[in-house]
Amino acid sequence: MVTTQARMFHFNSEVLLNPSMHDTLFRAIELSKKFGSKIFFDLNLPLPLWTSRDETKEVINRAWKEADIIEVSRDELEFLLDHEYYEYKRNTPPQYYLEGFHFTRNWPQYYNYSPEEIAPIWHDGIKILLVTYGTLRIHYYTPKFHGCVVGTEDALITPYTTDRTGSGDAVVAAAIRKLTTCPEMYEDQDTLERQLRFAVAAGIISQWTIGAVRGFPTESATQNLKEQVYVPSMW
């Protein structure tokens, strides 16, 4: 059911797994656009459920072209770009570090794809493309500018692994909240970064309180943590 008053239509790739749902989905997108809603495609790619890489890309491509805002994880972006992990790890130097400083642990997670590198999957209708890596970083791309918002390492579930499921959902939910209430995010880089820091704070709360609370953190709790994590000039 499409409401004429909704400001955002959000969906992910799971609805594309069943061909019988395609007509319904794209009709809903059509009606949402008619009544002024932004289309948010949260890829959330369950690769084991697809029969082949080519089929996945073919089906995703149609939905991708309809979206105004898109969120992908770093791994999903690499899947779409056909960049193999070890290939770019060998061939691409680290970024975001002082010249001469050699960072040897997991540096690929800090890599920021340039607009030229993501050009093969870009289309003119995209207003914002978000590339997330838990709460560690959010890279963003718009037709006018691009950059990243720095967060913090995700909570460990073992000495060497983290769970970004809950934090990723909270980041997306907080981003949607701000995208529907702060339309200037689409045009102003400073505003976009400030609101994405809010999304990072929501992800931090979600990952550290999982099992202790139900649902996403409140806006006031998220804003409070944002003001603790970042200096006032970054609020």
GROMACS .gro file of C-alpha atoms in nm:
model
  235
    1MET     CA    1   0.000   0.000   0.000
    2VAL     CA    2   0.141   0.338  -0.102
    3THR     CA    3   0.044   0.640   0.102
    4THR     CA    4   0.019   0.974  -0.074
    5GLN     CA    5   0.177   1.150   0.226
    6ALA     CA    6   0.492   0.937   0.258
    7ARG     CA    7   0.821   1.119   0.201
    8MET     CA    8   1.037   0.808   0.155
    9PHE     CA    9   0.980   0.466  -0.004
   10HIS     CA   10   1.236   0.223   0.137
   11PHE     CA   11   1.301  -0.130   0.011
   12ASN     CA   12   1.587  -0.378  -0.019
   13SER     CA   13   1.690  -0.655  -0.256
   14GLU     CA   14   1.506  -0.929  -0.067
   15VAL     CA   15   1.180  -0.827  -0.231
   16LEU     CA   16   1.348  -0.892  -0.566
   17LEU     CA   17   1.414  -1.256  -0.485
   18ASN     CA   18   1.058  -1.351  -0.583
   19PRO     CA   19   0.977  -1.264  -0.947
   20SER     CA   20   0.606  -1.250  -0.862
   21MET     CA   21   0.678  -0.943  -0.647
   22HIS     CA   22   0.853  -0.743  -0.917
   23ASP     CA   23   0.542  -0.592  -1.077
   24THR     CA   24   0.405  -0.493  -0.738
   25LEU     CA   25   0.733  -0.337  -0.630
   26PHE     CA   26   0.783  -0.127  -0.942
   27ARG     CA   27   0.418  -0.019  -0.943
   28ALA     CA   28   0.464   0.096  -0.583
   29ILE     CA   29   0.780   0.285  -0.684
   30GLU     CA   30   0.594   0.448  -0.973
   31LEU     CA   31   0.311   0.565  -0.748
   32SER     CA   32   0.552   0.682  -0.478
   33LYS     CA   33   0.735   0.899  -0.728
   34LYS     CA   34   0.405   1.035  -0.857
   35PHE     CA   35   0.321   1.164  -0.510
   36GLY     CA   36   0.668   1.310  -0.446
   37SER     CA   37   0.840   1.040  -0.239
   38LYS     CA   38   1.213   0.976  -0.258
   39ILE     CA   39   1.307   0.616  -0.339
   40PHE     CA   40   1.560   0.463  -0.097
   41PHE     CA   41   1.720   0.137  -0.212
   42ASP     CA   42   1.898  -0.037   0.077
   43LEU     CA   43   2.075  -0.314  -0.112
   44ASN     CA   44   2.113  -0.556   0.184
   45LEU     CA   45   2.230  -0.827  -0.052
   46PRO     CA   46   2.170  -1.190   0.061
   47LEU     CA   47   2.404  -1.349  -0.195
   48PRO     CA   48   2.352  -1.713  -0.083
   49LEU     CA   49   1.984  -1.682  -0.179
   50TRP     CA   50   2.056  -1.593  -0.541
   51THR     CA   51   2.125  -1.854  -0.808
   52SER     CA   52   2.403  -1.668  -0.987
   53ARG     CA   53   2.608  -1.348  -0.986
   54ASP     CA   54   2.480  -1.244  -1.331
   55GLU     CA   55   2.116  -1.294  -1.239
   56THR     CA   56   2.163  -1.093  -0.921
   57LYS     CA   57   2.313  -0.797  -1.105
   58GLU     CA   58   2.050  -0.810  -1.379
   59VAL     CA   59   1.759  -0.795  -1.134
   60ILE     CA   60   1.922  -0.538  -0.908
   61ASN     CA   61   2.001  -0.312  -1.202
   62ARG     CA   62   1.635  -0.229  -1.271
   63ALA     CA   63   1.569  -0.132  -0.910
   64TRP     CA   64   1.900   0.053  -0.889
   65LYS     CA   65   1.803   0.282  -1.178
   66GLU     CA   66   1.479   0.379  -1.003
   67ALA     CA   67   1.644   0.486  -0.676
   68ASP     CA   68   1.715   0.842  -0.560
   69ILE     CA   69   1.910   0.735  -0.251
   70ILE     CA   70   2.112   0.414  -0.233
   71GLU     CA   71   2.294   0.252   0.058
   72VAL     CA   72   2.543  -0.028   0.011
   73SER     CA   73   2.809  -0.184   0.227
   74ARG     CA   74   3.168  -0.176   0.111
   75ASP     CA   75   3.150  -0.547   0.023
   76GLU     CA   76   2.830  -0.494  -0.177
   77LEU     CA   77   2.991  -0.207  -0.366
   78GLU     CA   78   3.285  -0.429  -0.458
   79PHE     CA   79   3.045  -0.698  -0.577
   80LEU     CA   80   2.872  -0.452  -0.806
   81LEU     CA   81   3.202  -0.312  -0.935
   82ASP     CA   82   3.357  -0.659  -0.985
   83HIS     CA   83   3.652  -0.564  -0.767
   84GLU     CA   84   3.798  -0.867  -0.599
   85TYR     CA   85   3.917  -0.811  -0.244
   86TYR     CA   86   4.273  -0.933  -0.280
   87GLU     CA   87   4.321  -0.776  -0.620
   88TYR     CA   88   4.265  -0.421  -0.502
   89LYS     CA   89   4.437  -0.499  -0.173
   90ARG     CA   90   4.754  -0.578  -0.366
   91ASN     CA   91   4.731  -0.294  -0.614
   92THR     CA   92   4.585   0.001  -0.422
   93PRO     CA   93   4.776   0.195  -0.156
   94PRO     CA   94   4.607   0.295   0.171
   95GLN     CA   95   4.431   0.630   0.204
   96TYR     CA   96   4.345   0.860   0.496
   97TYR     CA   97   4.684   0.817   0.661
   98LEU     CA   98   4.985   1.043   0.691
   99GLU     CA   99   5.240   1.000   0.416
  100GLY     CA  100   5.499   0.748   0.521
  101PHE     CA  101   5.276   0.593   0.787
  102HIS     CA  102   5.232   0.223   0.717
  103PHE     CA  103   4.911   0.074   0.845
  104THR     CA  104   4.917  -0.301   0.812
  105ARG     CA  105   4.595  -0.422   0.979
  106ASN     CA  106   4.276  -0.428   0.771
  107TRP     CA  107   4.360  -0.111   0.581
  108PRO     CA  108   4.122  -0.192   0.288
  109GLN     CA  109   3.827  -0.105   0.511
  110TYR     CA  110   3.948   0.256   0.503
  111TYR     CA  111   3.967   0.272   0.125
  112ASN     CA  112   3.751   0.536  -0.038
  113TYR     CA  113   3.646   0.475  -0.397
  114SER     CA  114   3.673   0.786  -0.613
  115PRO     CA  115   3.376   0.910  -0.820
  116GLU     CA  116   3.560   0.784  -1.127
  117GLU     CA  117   3.581   0.434  -0.980
  118ILE     CA  118   3.209   0.417  -0.904
  119ALA     CA  119   3.110   0.572  -1.238
  120PRO     CA  120   3.010   0.231  -1.387
  121ILE     CA  121   2.721   0.201  -1.137
  122TRP     CA  122   2.625   0.568  -1.114
  123HIS     CA  123   2.315   0.706  -1.285
  124ASP     CA  124   2.191   1.062  -1.323
  125GLY     CA  125   1.895   1.009  -1.091
  126ILE     CA  126   2.107   0.936  -0.783
  127LYS     CA  127   2.091   1.215  -0.526
  128ILE     CA  128   2.301   1.042  -0.259
  129LEU     CA  129   2.494   0.714  -0.259
  130LEU     CA  130   2.604   0.595   0.085
  131VAL     CA  131   2.876   0.332   0.128
  132THR     CA  132   2.884   0.205   0.486
  133TYR     CA  133   3.122  -0.005   0.688
  134GLY     CA  134   2.938  -0.051   1.016
  135THR     CA  135   2.994   0.255   1.233
  136LEU     CA  136   3.358   0.288   1.127
  137ARG     CA  137   3.300   0.509   0.822
  138ILE     CA  138   3.025   0.630   0.594
  139HIS     CA  139   3.140   0.736   0.249
  140TYR     CA  140   2.895   0.951   0.055
  141TYR     CA  141   2.864   1.058  -0.307
  142THR     CA  142   2.634   1.321  -0.460
  143PRO     CA  143   2.633   1.485  -0.803
  144LYS     CA  144   2.811   1.787  -0.649
  145PHE     CA  145   3.045   1.654  -0.381
  146HIS     CA  146   3.173   1.343  -0.205
  147GLY     CA  147   3.361   1.255   0.113
  148CYS     CA  148   3.335   1.050   0.430
  149VAL     CA  149   3.224   1.070   0.792
  150VAL     CA  150   3.448   0.899   1.046
  151GLY     CA  151   3.296   0.699   1.330
  152THR     CA  152   3.435   0.429   1.555
  153GLU     CA  153   3.523   0.060   1.541
  154ASP     CA  154   3.226  -0.173   1.581
  155ALA     CA  155   3.186  -0.362   1.907
  156LEU     CA  156   3.375  -0.691   1.913
  157ILE     CA  157   3.183  -1.016   1.951
  158THR     CA  158   3.508  -1.214   1.960
  159PRO     CA  159   3.867  -1.085   1.976
  160TYR     CA  160   3.877  -1.067   1.596
  161THR     CA  161   3.520  -1.029   1.466
  162THR     CA  162   3.235  -0.781   1.482
  163ASP     CA  163   2.864  -0.791   1.402
  164ARG     CA  164   2.754  -0.501   1.185
  165THR     CA  165   2.397  -0.623   1.129
  166GLY     CA  166   2.229  -0.423   1.403
  167SER     CA  167   2.448  -0.117   1.367
  168GLY     CA  168   2.396  -0.112   0.989
  169ASP     CA  169   2.017  -0.118   1.026
  170ALA     CA  170   2.032   0.163   1.281
  171VAL     CA  171   2.257   0.371   1.057
  172VAL     CA  172   2.012   0.335   0.768
  173ALA     CA  173   1.709   0.412   0.986
  174ALA     CA  174   1.874   0.726   1.125
  175ALA     CA  175   1.980   0.837   0.777
  176ILE     CA  176   1.622   0.799   0.651
  177ARG     CA  177   1.498   1.000   0.948
  178LYS     CA  178   1.730   1.288   0.865
  179LEU     CA  179   1.680   1.268   0.489
  180THR     CA  180   1.306   1.318   0.538
  181THR     CA  181   1.342   1.609   0.781
  182CYS     CA  182   1.653   1.788   0.648
  183PRO     CA  183   1.612   1.832   0.270
  184GLU     CA  184   1.918   2.060   0.269
  185MET     CA  185   2.130   1.744   0.308
  186TYR     CA  186   2.102   1.692  -0.067
  187GLU     CA  187   2.268   2.023  -0.149
  188ASP     CA  188   2.490   2.117   0.146
  189GLN     CA  189   2.795   1.903   0.230
  190ASP     CA  190   2.835   2.033   0.584
  191THR     CA  191   2.471   1.954   0.668
  192LEU     CA  192   2.502   1.609   0.515
  193GLU     CA  193   2.808   1.527   0.724
  194ARG     CA  194   2.648   1.653   1.046
  195GLN     CA  195   2.340   1.437   0.992
  196LEU     CA  196   2.546   1.132   0.896
  197ARG     CA  197   2.729   1.167   1.230
  198PHE     CA  198   2.386   1.136   1.387
  199ALA     CA  199   2.344   0.809   1.193
  200VAL     CA  200   2.682   0.687   1.320
  201ALA     CA  201   2.574   0.759   1.679
  202ALA     CA  202   2.254   0.559   1.624
  203GLY     CA  203   2.461   0.265   1.503
  204ILE     CA  204   2.691   0.286   1.805
  205ILE     CA  205   2.397   0.274   2.046
  206SER     CA  206   2.241  -0.017   1.858
  207GLN     CA  207   2.552  -0.237   1.861
  208TRP     CA  208   2.638  -0.176   2.226
  209THR     CA  209   2.284  -0.224   2.360
  210ILE     CA  210   2.174  -0.517   2.144
  211GLY     CA  211   1.985  -0.761   2.361
  212ALA     CA  212   1.937  -0.497   2.630
  213VAL     CA  213   1.678  -0.287   2.447
  214ARG     CA  214   1.425  -0.348   2.172
  215GLY     CA  215   1.401  -0.142   1.857
  216PHE     CA  216   1.613   0.150   1.743
  217PRO     CA  217   1.746   0.418   1.979
  218THR     CA  218   1.540   0.732   2.029
  219GLU     CA  219   1.632   1.054   1.853
  220SER     CA  220   1.716   1.224   2.183
  221ALA     CA  221   1.944   0.939   2.293
  222THR     CA  222   2.118   0.941   1.958
  223GLN     CA  223   2.166   1.317   1.962
  224ASN     CA  224   2.304   1.295   2.315
  225LEU     CA  225   2.564   1.036   2.214
  226LYS     CA  226   2.653   1.235   1.901
  227GLU     CA  227   2.737   1.529   2.126
  228GLN     CA  228   2.960   1.305   2.337
  229VAL     CA  229   3.143   1.141   2.047
  230TYR     CA  230   3.206   1.453   1.836
  231VAL     CA  231   3.333   1.799   1.929
  232PRO     CA  232   3.069   2.079   1.921
  233SER     CA  233   3.187   2.216   1.587
  234MET     CA  234   3.089   1.880   1.431
  235TRP     CA  235   2.733   1.859   1.573
   0.00000   0.00000   0.00000
